[in-house]
């Protein structure tokens, strides 16, 4: 597969990765200047060469790359959490997912990627500037056509019914749980993301009042390993906390 | 959405989950006997009642449920790892994925789920009995039509070209790396899963000999939290190791 | 150094460890019967032989061994936590330590070991049966002469003044914080141990009301590694939670 | 207890800690200048005031404080590891401990603290500059009289016999294992510290050749918790790796 003008490409230069749009412009790095038009018609996986003779490999960005390179004004949802969320919510091609609290749009992007062109993501946020940012990030990832954004407070309810899953990334998830219940299909999966123990405790209290079963809370830790001949060991520092993830299934009492 | 005869349903009975096929039979639990035909035409999310008066909620199994309930003869790939693998490999609707070492088929199932009807999974294993088991598991999950199984040793090469991703779950992943490189599209993602340090060290040595960039190794830990009003704490025991995951991108030198 | 009659010895038989008192009796294991008097006058590190010809190595129990082999009616304080507590409290020879909530006496044992014959441990518990059990455990470890036990509720105050450190292992540590402050020397270290987040949050609220500085909370995780030629990896299951440890320094406002 | 001239004091100024020697000098901080002679005859736990009116609390440094404030030219042994090492080696008052590889002397300090004036630490290193640095650090902690330093390579053997424990902090611990065996009392505890998997694998291979039993390897993780009213959560970053710790007991075959 060949690089085309307008493609967004992950440019790999001596272990550093840049997400660039292929066009008639120059792109400066600490390894010299790359003429991005050189990439046009090259095979993905091959390279262009900088003004100082350094290779820049041309890679198609994966969902992981796109999420890590997002323009952010908020704490993003990290791939470690997003991968697990997708699996627990059971998001796949053709599904309808509703999220509340899009932030910069990193999880929105994962949802939009996974549902495909036959699915749909409904994304609510009460702050207009986040919707604008998330829209821009989704457009850059060519996934915006799968998402419908709405600026609204969670407690004012959601328009959709019978969605496969609802995900809440809100400071007070409990205010949205009734709205979530009403939008979910029977047996559908609710997920929430919260940084503090106080939040998960109050959320679980609300869920235990009825309408949900199989309530489970986890945290996901990713530990990097430096695998190298003769001196393999874990990396010395890691991200030790992003958020707790809670999952539950809607039931009809 | 309503339960139909022949559906596979997650039956939730007092916190225990059973994966059952809806038919004209009885299903015994320690909470009494359920007549599964009672479920037909019920809404998902509603319940049937056992001979002792206990509710059995009817839930559509998610990918997570299907993976956890797989028939296994081998160590399965756990959801914590599978979610991260999907994201790092960038598997989504329409993609073509090749795996070698299907085992019981749990990761095969995740791949088949994520690529949708427009994608394809090519699954190799050198042991016929694993292919038989994986096929059966995929069929039970109604995902077998998306997978092509082949009984062959990794070092004998793969038939496909230009696949988006290759995943190796082999005792000696290094024997398959040349075959993987030849099947991958330029810039495509290679993933491996190995329980020991010795394996990842030998794999990384092979990858460093050329043809791959952005070589990264991680392990994923899931910690369960018991969120309960007034006494929230992490669970006292956890799975502390399944396998190390290694990822790399194919490049043309 | 030689084994004497009356010594408590760690008997190591094919990877299993037994804490036995050397006397004129037989000791049965699944590797046959050992005559414990055979151990008398043997060098530590050497072995006796069972009725079935299996070796039983004679080891002097370390503090770690003694703690792990304690008679327990309660959750014990694990070595992973005890080692860190000793260091953070700064417990060494000659120090005076006060603890409240002795439970089975495992942490009491660590304190008594570390302060030596020139130090002293004051151990309070409101339940007489725990004091009886802890006393018995300390006597078996030959450390009881360093400990003074008192049966009293924390909120009724402690008799000692100017102790180097106070440690609270109580369901409601906050009820004892004023008593702890009054017993501590200026700048002395307070430690608490609590399984839940709710407990540490309420404890920290009380500490923040005054009289304490450098308030820090941690949890300690020990991960076992199976180091073996050619197949080294972390163990598959681990203890993922015992308790949170909180530390603070007494100051005079 | 009162601060005396010449005491080393932990000065706590708005959450920052400084280890200072009380003398007739000024000590500058970003909260103003402290006249250290003001501390003389103050009670520990009370405070002096800076030129800008900010309090500096006077605390007696604990072993933990001394270790964290050590002058370092090498990676130090962290308190999380040192506490566990002390417990596993069973180091207490009156014991004789031999270490090889003193580095900056942080673990030496922990050993010297724990053995008291009736015990002894024998500390070997093949690099003279580390011995000089460790000596200086021990002197500053007033613990140098308990330590005998010797500049020698591990493979050249140790002078002492029948020590309670030997600890090796060496790039190649296996070269010192025979020397360690000869110095240990029967049943005595050997400990090693190594950052990489390769090191522990080669060490365990050597230990398995004979003379040692109960070979166990662990890593210790400390996770900080931000306990705060209404928003308690784990800290976002942590030290995820320092070293693996291996322990074994000497036996006579």
PDB file of C-alpha atoms in Angstrom, chain B residues 1-150:
ATOM      1  CA  UNK B   1     -34.199  -6.928  21.632  1.00  0.00           C
ATOM      2  CA  UNK B   2     -35.690 -10.317  22.312  1.00  0.00           C
ATOM      3  CA  UNK B   3     -34.162 -13.697  23.085  1.00  0.00           C
ATOM      4  CA  UNK B   4     -34.663 -16.211  20.257  1.00  0.00           C
ATOM      5  CA  UNK B   5     -34.408 -19.991  20.216  1.00  0.00           C
ATOM      6  CA  UNK B   6     -30.804 -20.931  19.493  1.00  0.00           C
ATOM      7  CA  UNK B   7     -29.374 -17.739  21.023  1.00  0.00           C
ATOM      8  CA  UNK B   8     -26.448 -18.177  23.361  1.00  0.00           C
ATOM      9  CA  UNK B   9     -27.356 -16.311  26.508  1.00  0.00           C
ATOM     10  CA  UNK B  10     -25.418 -15.351  29.636  1.00  0.00           C
ATOM     11  CA  UNK B  11     -27.683 -16.504  32.452  1.00  0.00           C
ATOM     12  CA  UNK B  12     -26.962 -14.580  35.645  1.00  0.00           C
ATOM     13  CA  UNK B  13     -28.098 -16.341  38.814  1.00  0.00           C
ATOM     14  CA  UNK B  14     -27.217 -14.745  42.157  1.00  0.00           C
ATOM     15  CA  UNK B  15     -23.863 -13.459  40.951  1.00  0.00           C
ATOM     16  CA  UNK B  16     -22.950 -16.639  39.039  1.00  0.00           C
ATOM     17  CA  UNK B  17     -22.843 -16.558  35.256  1.00  0.00           C
ATOM     18  CA  UNK B  18     -23.645 -19.459  32.905  1.00  0.00           C
ATOM     19  CA  UNK B  19     -23.331 -19.401  29.115  1.00  0.00           C
ATOM     20  CA  UNK B  20     -26.297 -21.437  27.794  1.00  0.00           C
ATOM     21  CA  UNK B  21     -27.949 -22.053  24.446  1.00  0.00           C
ATOM     22  CA  UNK B  22     -31.670 -21.377  24.480  1.00  0.00           C
ATOM     23  CA  UNK B  23     -33.532 -24.576  23.582  1.00  0.00           C
ATOM     24  CA  UNK B  24     -36.152 -26.943  24.836  1.00  0.00           C
ATOM     25  CA  UNK B  25     -34.119 -28.214  27.762  1.00  0.00           C
ATOM     26  CA  UNK B  26     -33.754 -27.771  31.504  1.00  0.00           C
ATOM     27  CA  UNK B  27     -30.629 -26.233  33.044  1.00  0.00           C
ATOM     28  CA  UNK B  28     -29.713 -27.081  36.608  1.00  0.00           C
ATOM     29  CA  UNK B  29     -27.942 -24.680  38.998  1.00  0.00           C
ATOM     30  CA  UNK B  30     -27.428 -24.652  42.751  1.00  0.00           C
ATOM     31  CA  UNK B  31     -30.374 -22.224  42.809  1.00  0.00           C
ATOM     32  CA  UNK B  32     -32.745 -24.725  41.183  1.00  0.00           C
ATOM     33  CA  UNK B  33     -33.707 -25.755  37.669  1.00  0.00           C
ATOM     34  CA  UNK B  34     -34.342 -23.284  34.834  1.00  0.00           C
ATOM     35  CA  UNK B  35     -36.540 -24.156  31.827  1.00  0.00           C
ATOM     36  CA  UNK B  36     -34.568 -22.465  29.059  1.00  0.00           C
ATOM     37  CA  UNK B  37     -37.509 -22.285  26.662  1.00  0.00           C
ATOM     38  CA  UNK B  38     -39.044 -19.774  29.125  1.00  0.00           C
ATOM     39  CA  UNK B  39     -36.461 -17.331  27.821  1.00  0.00           C
ATOM     40  CA  UNK B  40     -37.807 -17.305  24.275  1.00  0.00           C
ATOM     41  CA  UNK B  41     -39.325 -13.936  23.344  1.00  0.00           C
ATOM     42  CA  UNK B  42     -38.270 -12.368  26.645  1.00  0.00           C
ATOM     43  CA  UNK B  43     -36.450  -9.050  26.384  1.00  0.00           C
ATOM     44  CA  UNK B  44     -32.694  -9.180  27.024  1.00  0.00           C
ATOM     45  CA  UNK B  45     -32.115  -7.760  30.484  1.00  0.00           C
ATOM     46  CA  UNK B  46     -35.256  -9.392  31.893  1.00  0.00           C
ATOM     47  CA  UNK B  47     -35.298 -12.692  33.790  1.00  0.00           C
ATOM     48  CA  UNK B  48     -36.725 -16.182  34.016  1.00  0.00           C
ATOM     49  CA  UNK B  49     -37.398 -17.934  37.327  1.00  0.00           C
ATOM     50  CA  UNK B  50     -35.983 -21.235  38.576  1.00  0.00           C
ATOM     51  CA  UNK B  51     -37.862 -24.109  40.167  1.00  0.00           C
ATOM     52  CA  UNK B  52     -36.934 -22.656  43.576  1.00  0.00           C
ATOM     53  CA  UNK B  53     -38.103 -19.156  42.690  1.00  0.00           C
ATOM     54  CA  UNK B  54     -34.704 -17.574  42.002  1.00  0.00           C
ATOM     55  CA  UNK B  55     -34.223 -15.100  39.141  1.00  0.00           C
ATOM     56  CA  UNK B  56     -31.967 -15.845  36.203  1.00  0.00           C
ATOM     57  CA  UNK B  57     -31.241 -12.670  34.245  1.00  0.00           C
ATOM     58  CA  UNK B  58     -30.895 -13.020  30.468  1.00  0.00           C
ATOM     59  CA  UNK B  59     -27.889 -11.119  29.124  1.00  0.00           C
ATOM     60  CA  UNK B  60     -26.356 -11.038  25.658  1.00  0.00           C
ATOM     61  CA  UNK B  61     -22.787 -12.271  26.075  1.00  0.00           C
ATOM     62  CA  UNK B  62     -20.170  -9.640  25.265  1.00  0.00           C
ATOM     63  CA  UNK B  63     -16.803 -10.500  23.753  1.00  0.00           C
ATOM     64  CA  UNK B  64     -15.463 -10.477  27.311  1.00  0.00           C
ATOM     65  CA  UNK B  65     -18.042 -13.029  28.450  1.00  0.00           C
ATOM     66  CA  UNK B  66     -17.390 -15.266  25.447  1.00  0.00           C
ATOM     67  CA  UNK B  67     -13.647 -15.228  26.058  1.00  0.00           C
ATOM     68  CA  UNK B  68     -13.979 -16.027  29.754  1.00  0.00           C
ATOM     69  CA  UNK B  69     -16.365 -18.932  29.065  1.00  0.00           C
ATOM     70  CA  UNK B  70     -14.325 -20.563  26.315  1.00  0.00           C
ATOM     71  CA  UNK B  71     -13.703 -24.327  26.375  1.00  0.00           C
ATOM     72  CA  UNK B  72     -10.007 -24.527  27.115  1.00  0.00           C
ATOM     73  CA  UNK B  73      -7.257 -27.121  26.841  1.00  0.00           C
ATOM     74  CA  UNK B  74      -4.525 -24.516  26.976  1.00  0.00           C
ATOM     75  CA  UNK B  75      -3.745 -21.366  28.893  1.00  0.00           C
ATOM     76  CA  UNK B  76      -6.069 -18.808  27.271  1.00  0.00           C
ATOM     77  CA  UNK B  77      -5.188 -15.238  26.368  1.00  0.00           C
ATOM     78  CA  UNK B  78      -6.910 -13.179  29.037  1.00  0.00           C
ATOM     79  CA  UNK B  79      -9.126 -10.171  28.283  1.00  0.00           C
ATOM     80  CA  UNK B  80      -6.634  -7.833  29.991  1.00  0.00           C
ATOM     81  CA  UNK B  81      -4.047  -8.851  27.416  1.00  0.00           C
ATOM     82  CA  UNK B  82      -6.440  -9.224  24.477  1.00  0.00           C
ATOM     83  CA  UNK B  83      -7.819  -5.683  24.833  1.00  0.00           C
ATOM     84  CA  UNK B  84      -4.358  -4.205  24.781  1.00  0.00           C
ATOM     85  CA  UNK B  85      -3.271  -6.442  21.881  1.00  0.00           C
ATOM     86  CA  UNK B  86      -6.253  -5.320  19.771  1.00  0.00           C
ATOM     87  CA  UNK B  87      -5.385  -1.692  20.381  1.00  0.00           C
ATOM     88  CA  UNK B  88      -1.660  -2.030  19.771  1.00  0.00           C
ATOM     89  CA  UNK B  89      -2.169  -4.089  16.618  1.00  0.00           C
ATOM     90  CA  UNK B  90      -4.802  -1.565  15.547  1.00  0.00           C
ATOM     91  CA  UNK B  91      -7.354  -4.265  14.723  1.00  0.00           C
ATOM     92  CA  UNK B  92     -10.688  -2.899  13.517  1.00  0.00           C
ATOM     93  CA  UNK B  93     -13.438  -3.518  10.963  1.00  0.00           C
ATOM     94  CA  UNK B  94     -12.218  -4.740   7.592  1.00  0.00           C
ATOM     95  CA  UNK B  95      -8.701  -5.669   8.658  1.00  0.00           C
ATOM     96  CA  UNK B  96      -6.810  -8.819   7.781  1.00  0.00           C
ATOM     97  CA  UNK B  97      -4.988 -10.409  10.700  1.00  0.00           C
ATOM     98  CA  UNK B  98      -2.766 -13.461  10.804  1.00  0.00           C
ATOM     99  CA  UNK B  99      -2.104 -15.342  14.016  1.00  0.00           C
ATOM    100  CA  UNK B 100       0.132 -18.315  14.652  1.00  0.00           C
ATOM    101  CA  UNK B 101      -0.593 -20.477  17.685  1.00  0.00           C
ATOM    102  CA  UNK B 102      -4.379 -20.398  18.088  1.00  0.00           C
ATOM    103  CA  UNK B 103      -4.481 -22.575  21.214  1.00  0.00           C
ATOM    104  CA  UNK B 104      -8.059 -22.762  22.464  1.00  0.00           C
ATOM    105  CA  UNK B 105      -8.987 -19.811  20.272  1.00  0.00           C
ATOM    106  CA  UNK B 106      -9.631 -17.040  22.795  1.00  0.00           C
ATOM    107  CA  UNK B 107      -7.520 -14.442  20.999  1.00  0.00           C
ATOM    108  CA  UNK B 108      -8.777 -15.741  17.647  1.00  0.00           C
ATOM    109  CA  UNK B 109     -12.234 -14.909  18.922  1.00  0.00           C
ATOM    110  CA  UNK B 110     -11.215 -11.359  19.830  1.00  0.00           C
ATOM    111  CA  UNK B 111      -9.670 -10.843  16.399  1.00  0.00           C
ATOM    112  CA  UNK B 112     -12.701 -12.311  14.607  1.00  0.00           C
ATOM    113  CA  UNK B 113     -15.026 -10.112  16.650  1.00  0.00           C
ATOM    114  CA  UNK B 114     -13.076  -6.937  15.919  1.00  0.00           C
ATOM    115  CA  UNK B 115     -12.517  -7.332  12.151  1.00  0.00           C
ATOM    116  CA  UNK B 116     -16.226  -7.735  11.446  1.00  0.00           C
ATOM    117  CA  UNK B 117     -17.709  -9.390   8.388  1.00  0.00           C
ATOM    118  CA  UNK B 118     -15.561  -7.293   6.070  1.00  0.00           C
ATOM    119  CA  UNK B 119     -12.292  -8.469   7.631  1.00  0.00           C
ATOM    120  CA  UNK B 120     -10.545 -11.815   7.875  1.00  0.00           C
ATOM    121  CA  UNK B 121      -8.492 -13.783  10.381  1.00  0.00           C
ATOM    122  CA  UNK B 122      -5.946 -16.374   9.222  1.00  0.00           C
ATOM    123  CA  UNK B 123      -5.135 -18.712  12.094  1.00  0.00           C
ATOM    124  CA  UNK B 124      -2.256 -21.191  11.997  1.00  0.00           C
ATOM    125  CA  UNK B 125      -1.389 -23.909  14.483  1.00  0.00           C
ATOM    126  CA  UNK B 126       0.798 -26.952  14.073  1.00  0.00           C
ATOM    127  CA  UNK B 127      -1.423 -29.095  16.307  1.00  0.00           C
ATOM    128  CA  UNK B 128      -4.633 -30.317  14.764  1.00  0.00           C
ATOM    129  CA  UNK B 129      -6.414 -30.807  18.084  1.00  0.00           C
ATOM    130  CA  UNK B 130      -6.081 -27.110  18.908  1.00  0.00           C
ATOM    131  CA  UNK B 131      -7.515 -26.124  15.541  1.00  0.00           C
ATOM    132  CA  UNK B 132     -10.463 -28.435  16.168  1.00  0.00           C
ATOM    133  CA  UNK B 133     -11.033 -26.907  19.601  1.00  0.00           C
ATOM    134  CA  UNK B 134     -10.613 -23.314  18.408  1.00  0.00           C
ATOM    135  CA  UNK B 135     -13.019 -23.949  15.513  1.00  0.00           C
ATOM    136  CA  UNK B 136     -15.586 -25.282  17.952  1.00  0.00           C
ATOM    137  CA  UNK B 137     -15.189 -22.267  20.230  1.00  0.00           C
ATOM    138  CA  UNK B 138     -15.459 -19.854  17.298  1.00  0.00           C
ATOM    139  CA  UNK B 139     -18.563 -21.640  16.036  1.00  0.00           C
ATOM    140  CA  UNK B 140     -20.222 -21.377  19.444  1.00  0.00           C
ATOM    141  CA  UNK B 141     -19.515 -17.646  19.351  1.00  0.00           C
ATOM    142  CA  UNK B 142     -20.957 -17.439  15.793  1.00  0.00           C
ATOM    143  CA  UNK B 143     -17.644 -15.999  14.573  1.00  0.00           C
ATOM    144  CA  UNK B 144     -16.171 -18.965  12.672  1.00  0.00           C
ATOM    145  CA  UNK B 145     -17.060 -17.622   9.229  1.00  0.00           C
ATOM    146  CA  UNK B 146     -14.506 -14.842   9.699  1.00  0.00           C
ATOM    147  CA  UNK B 147     -11.612 -17.235  10.356  1.00  0.00           C
ATOM    148  CA  UNK B 148      -9.576 -19.472   8.074  1.00  0.00           C
ATOM    149  CA  UNK B 149      -7.663 -22.124  10.029  1.00  0.00           C
ATOM    150  CA  UNK B 150      -4.542 -23.819   8.704  1.00  0.00           C
TER     151      UNK B 150
END
